CSV table of C-alpha atoms in Angstrom, one decimal:
chain,number,residue,atom,x,y,z
A,15,MET,CA,34.5,119.5,56.7
A,16,ARG,CA,33.4,116.0,57.7
A,17,SER,CA,33.8,114.8,61.3
A,18,LEU,CA,36.1,111.9,62.0
A,19,PRO,CA,33.2,109.5,62.6
A,20,GLU,CA,31.7,110.5,59.2
A,21,LYS,CA,35.1,110.0,57.5
A,22,ILE,CA,35.5,106.6,59.1
A,23,PHE,CA,32.0,105.5,58.0
A,24,LEU,CA,32.7,106.6,54.4
A,25,GLU,CA,36.0,104.7,54.4
A,26,LEU,CA,34.1,101.6,55.6
A,27,LEU,CA,31.5,102.1,52.8
A,28,GLY,CA,34.1,102.8,50.1
A,29,SER,CA,36.3,99.8,51.2
A,30,PHE,CA,33.2,97.5,51.1
A,31,CYS,CA,32.3,98.7,47.6
A,32,LEU,CA,35.9,98.2,46.3
A,33,ALA,CA,36.1,94.7,47.8
A,34,TYR,CA,32.7,93.8,46.4
A,35,ALA,CA,33.8,95.1,43.0
A,36,VAL,CA,36.9,92.8,43.2
A,37,VAL,CA,34.7,89.8,44.2
A,38,THR,CA,32.3,90.5,41.3
A,39,SER,CA,35.1,90.9,38.8
A,40,PHE,CA,36.6,87.5,39.7
A,41,SER,CA,33.2,85.8,39.9
A,42,LEU,CA,32.2,86.2,36.2
A,43,GLY,CA,33.1,82.6,35.3
A,44,VAL,CA,36.0,83.5,33.1
A,45,ALA,CA,39.8,83.4,33.6
A,46,PRO,CA,41.1,86.8,34.9
A,47,ASN,CA,42.1,89.0,31.9
A,48,PHE,CA,42.6,92.7,31.2
A,49,GLY,CA,38.9,93.3,31.4
A,50,THR,CA,38.8,91.9,35.0
A,51,PHE,CA,41.6,94.3,36.1
A,52,LEU,CA,40.1,97.2,34.2
A,53,SER,CA,36.7,96.8,35.9
A,54,ILE,CA,38.5,97.0,39.3
A,55,GLY,CA,40.5,100.1,38.2
A,56,LEU,CA,37.3,101.8,37.0
A,57,ALA,CA,35.6,101.0,40.3
A,58,LEU,CA,38.4,102.7,42.1
A,59,VAL,CA,38.2,105.7,39.9
A,60,PHE,CA,34.5,106.0,40.7
A,61,LEU,CA,35.0,105.6,44.4
A,62,ILE,CA,37.8,108.2,44.5
A,63,HIS,CA,35.5,110.7,42.8
A,64,LEU,CA,32.7,109.7,45.2
A,65,PHE,CA,34.6,109.8,48.5
A,66,GLY,CA,37.9,111.6,47.8
A,67,ARG,CA,36.7,115.0,48.9
A,68,SER,CA,35.1,113.7,52.1
A,69,SER,CA,37.3,110.9,53.5
A,70,GLY,CA,40.4,111.0,51.3
A,71,ALA,CA,39.5,107.7,49.5
A,72,HIS,CA,42.3,105.6,51.0
A,73,PHE,CA,40.5,102.2,51.3
A,74,ASN,CA,43.9,100.8,52.3
A,75,PRO,CA,45.6,100.7,55.8
A,76,SER,CA,49.0,101.1,54.3
A,77,VAL,CA,48.0,104.3,52.5
A,78,SER,CA,46.5,105.6,55.8
A,79,LEU,CA,49.7,104.6,57.6
A,80,MET,CA,51.7,106.6,55.0
A,81,PHE,CA,49.6,109.7,55.6
A,82,PHE,CA,49.7,109.2,59.4
A,83,GLY,CA,53.5,109.1,59.3
A,84,GLN,CA,53.4,112.3,57.2
A,85,SER,CA,51.1,114.0,59.7
A,86,THR,CA,48.5,114.7,57.0
A,87,LEU,CA,45.7,112.4,58.1
A,88,ALA,CA,43.9,114.8,60.4
A,89,ASN,CA,43.2,118.5,60.2
A,90,PRO,CA,44.1,120.3,62.5
A,91,SER,CA,47.1,118.1,62.7
A,92,SER,CA,48.7,116.7,65.9
A,93,PHE,CA,50.2,113.3,66.7
A,94,TRP,CA,47.1,112.1,68.6
A,95,SER,CA,44.6,113.4,66.1
A,96,ASN,CA,46.5,111.6,63.3
A,97,PHE,CA,47.0,108.5,65.5
A,98,PHE,CA,43.3,108.1,66.3
A,99,SER,CA,42.3,108.9,62.7
A,100,PHE,CA,44.7,106.1,61.5
A,101,LEU,CA,43.2,103.6,64.0
A,102,GLY,CA,39.7,104.5,62.9
A,103,TYR,CA,40.5,104.4,59.2
A,104,ALA,CA,42.4,101.1,59.4
A,105,PHE,CA,39.5,99.5,61.4
A,106,ALA,CA,36.9,100.8,59.0
A,107,GLN,CA,38.9,99.7,55.9
A,108,THR,CA,39.5,96.2,57.3
A,109,LEU,CA,35.9,95.7,58.3
A,110,GLY,CA,34.6,97.1,55.0
A,111,VAL,CA,36.8,94.8,53.0
A,112,TRP,CA,35.9,91.8,55.2
A,113,LEU,CA,32.2,92.5,54.6
A,114,GLY,CA,32.8,92.9,50.9
A,115,PHE,CA,34.6,89.6,50.5
A,116,HIS,CA,32.0,87.7,52.6
A,117,ALA,CA,29.1,89.1,50.6
A,118,ARG,CA,29.4,86.4,48.0
A,119,PRO,CA,31.5,83.2,47.5
A,120,PHE,CA,35.2,84.0,46.7
A,121,ILE,CA,38.3,81.7,46.6
A,122,PRO,CA,41.3,83.6,48.0
A,123,PRO,CA,44.8,83.3,46.8
A,124,SER,CA,46.9,80.9,48.8
A,125,GLY,CA,50.6,80.2,49.2
A,126,PRO,CA,53.3,79.2,49.5
A,127,PHE,CA,54.5,82.1,47.4
A,128,SER,CA,57.9,82.1,45.8
A,129,LEU,CA,60.5,84.7,46.6
A,130,ARG,CA,60.0,86.2,43.2
A,131,SER,CA,56.2,86.6,43.7
A,132,THR,CA,56.8,88.2,47.1
A,133,LEU,CA,59.4,90.7,45.8
A,134,VAL,CA,57.1,91.6,42.9
A,135,GLU,CA,54.2,92.2,45.3
A,136,VAL,CA,56.3,94.5,47.4
A,137,CYS,CA,57.7,96.4,44.5
A,138,MET,CA,54.3,96.9,42.9
A,139,SER,CA,52.8,97.9,46.3
A,140,LEU,CA,55.5,100.6,46.6
A,141,ALA,CA,54.8,101.7,43.0
A,142,LEU,CA,51.1,102.1,43.8
A,143,PHE,CA,51.8,103.9,47.1
A,144,TRP,CA,54.2,106.2,45.4
A,145,LEU,CA,51.6,107.1,42.7
A,146,ILE,CA,49.1,107.9,45.5
A,147,HIS,CA,51.7,109.9,47.3
A,148,VAL,CA,52.4,112.0,44.2
A,149,TRP,CA,48.8,112.5,43.3
A,150,SER,CA,47.4,113.1,46.8
A,151,ASP,CA,46.8,116.4,48.5
A,152,GLU,CA,47.1,116.8,52.3
A,153,GLY,CA,46.2,113.1,52.9
A,154,ARG,CA,43.4,112.9,50.4
A,155,ILE,CA,43.1,111.4,46.9
A,156,CYS,CA,40.8,114.1,45.7
A,157,PRO,CA,40.1,115.0,42.1
A,158,GLU,CA,38.9,118.4,43.2
A,159,ALA,CA,42.4,119.3,44.6
A,160,ARG,CA,44.4,117.2,42.1
A,161,PRO,CA,42.5,117.0,38.8
A,162,LEU,CA,42.8,113.5,37.1
A,163,SER,CA,44.0,111.9,40.4
A,164,GLY,CA,41.2,109.4,40.4
A,165,PHE,CA,41.9,108.4,36.8
A,166,VAL,CA,45.7,108.2,37.4
A,167,VAL,CA,45.4,106.1,40.5
A,168,GLY,CA,42.7,103.8,39.0
A,169,SER,CA,44.6,103.3,35.8
A,170,GLY,CA,47.8,102.7,37.7
A,171,LEU,CA,46.1,100.0,39.7
A,172,THR,CA,44.8,98.4,36.5
A,173,SER,CA,48.2,98.4,35.0
A,174,LEU,CA,49.9,96.9,38.1
A,175,LEU,CA,47.3,94.2,38.3
A,176,PHE,CA,47.6,93.3,34.7
A,177,LEU,CA,51.4,93.5,34.5
A,178,GLY,CA,52.0,91.7,37.7
A,179,PHE,CA,49.3,89.0,37.6
A,180,ALA,CA,51.6,86.2,36.4
A,181,ASP,CA,54.4,86.9,39.0
A,182,SER,CA,52.7,88.7,41.8
A,183,VAL,CA,50.1,88.0,44.5
A,184,GLY,CA,48.5,91.2,43.3
A,185,ILE,CA,46.9,92.4,46.5
A,186,PHE,CA,48.7,95.6,47.5
A,187,ASN,CA,46.3,96.1,50.5
A,188,PRO,CA,46.7,94.7,54.1
A,189,ALA,CA,42.9,94.8,54.5
A,190,PHE,CA,42.5,92.5,51.5
A,191,THR,CA,45.2,90.2,52.8
A,192,LEU,CA,43.5,89.9,56.2
A,193,ALA,CA,40.2,89.1,54.5
A,194,PHE,CA,41.9,86.4,52.4
A,195,ILE,CA,43.4,84.9,55.6
A,196,SER,CA,39.9,84.9,57.1
A,197,LEU,CA,38.6,83.1,54.0
A,198,GLY,CA,41.2,80.3,54.4
A,199,GLY,CA,44.1,81.7,52.4
A,200,HIS,CA,47.5,80.3,53.4
A,201,GLY,CA,51.0,81.7,53.4
A,202,LEU,CA,49.8,85.4,53.4
A,203,GLU,CA,51.3,86.5,56.7
A,204,GLN,CA,54.6,87.6,55.2
A,205,ILE,CA,52.7,89.4,52.5
A,206,LEU,CA,50.7,91.3,55.1
A,207,VAL,CA,53.9,92.4,57.0
A,208,LEU,CA,55.6,93.5,53.8
A,209,GLN,CA,52.6,95.5,52.7
A,210,LEU,CA,52.6,97.4,56.0
A,211,LEU,CA,56.4,97.9,55.8
A,212,ALA,CA,55.8,99.4,52.3
A,213,GLY,CA,53.5,102.0,53.9
A,214,VAL,CA,56.2,102.7,56.5
A,215,VAL,CA,58.8,103.2,53.8
A,216,MET,CA,56.6,105.7,51.9
A,217,ILE,CA,56.4,107.9,55.0
A,218,PHE,CA,59.9,109.0,54.2
A,219,ALA,CA,59.2,109.6,50.5
A,220,PRO,CA,60.1,113.2,49.4
A,221,ARG,CA,57.2,115.5,49.0
A,222,PRO,CA,56.1,115.7,45.3
A,223,LEU,CA,56.5,118.9,43.3
A,224,ALA,CA,53.3,120.8,42.7
A,225,LEU,CA,51.4,119.5,39.6
């Protein structure tokens, strides 16, 4: 079993790789299309298979917040072990994403965003977090414990990005939102708050049936 510092480092590394994959996908000189979103989803599938067993492959503070609230972030589990694990994970994810988006030029999304866009963003964030909730095992998105979990979560992200691109901000991740704000994105503060609230809501989601 990995120590907490090792897990935190792996979350930082995985978050950096995911953010860099997003930057690269949007920097190919073509308008975003299904191939753009598919490349991001495939990158997530790869990273889940690479890090899922070791760190849980969250790469998202809202996902770690959900598992913290469900007391499945640390093992052995206690409030303080889960709390410090959450703080470490959230810091590592935010730093990794920040480094990924600053590794090469990227133009962040900016507001103001319509009420419709905001609502679609929240609904799709909840859908993604629910998918992760169902396909996770004791706070981990781990293909070893839940076969096909990487493929399901990655394809789910691809679908949500593709279906919601016209009406949604399409971020689903507070670490990404903070990075976009640091790059000069405007009107994202309410998106950030709602993404975190979506993670809080998922704390109370019923436990999924065994797959």
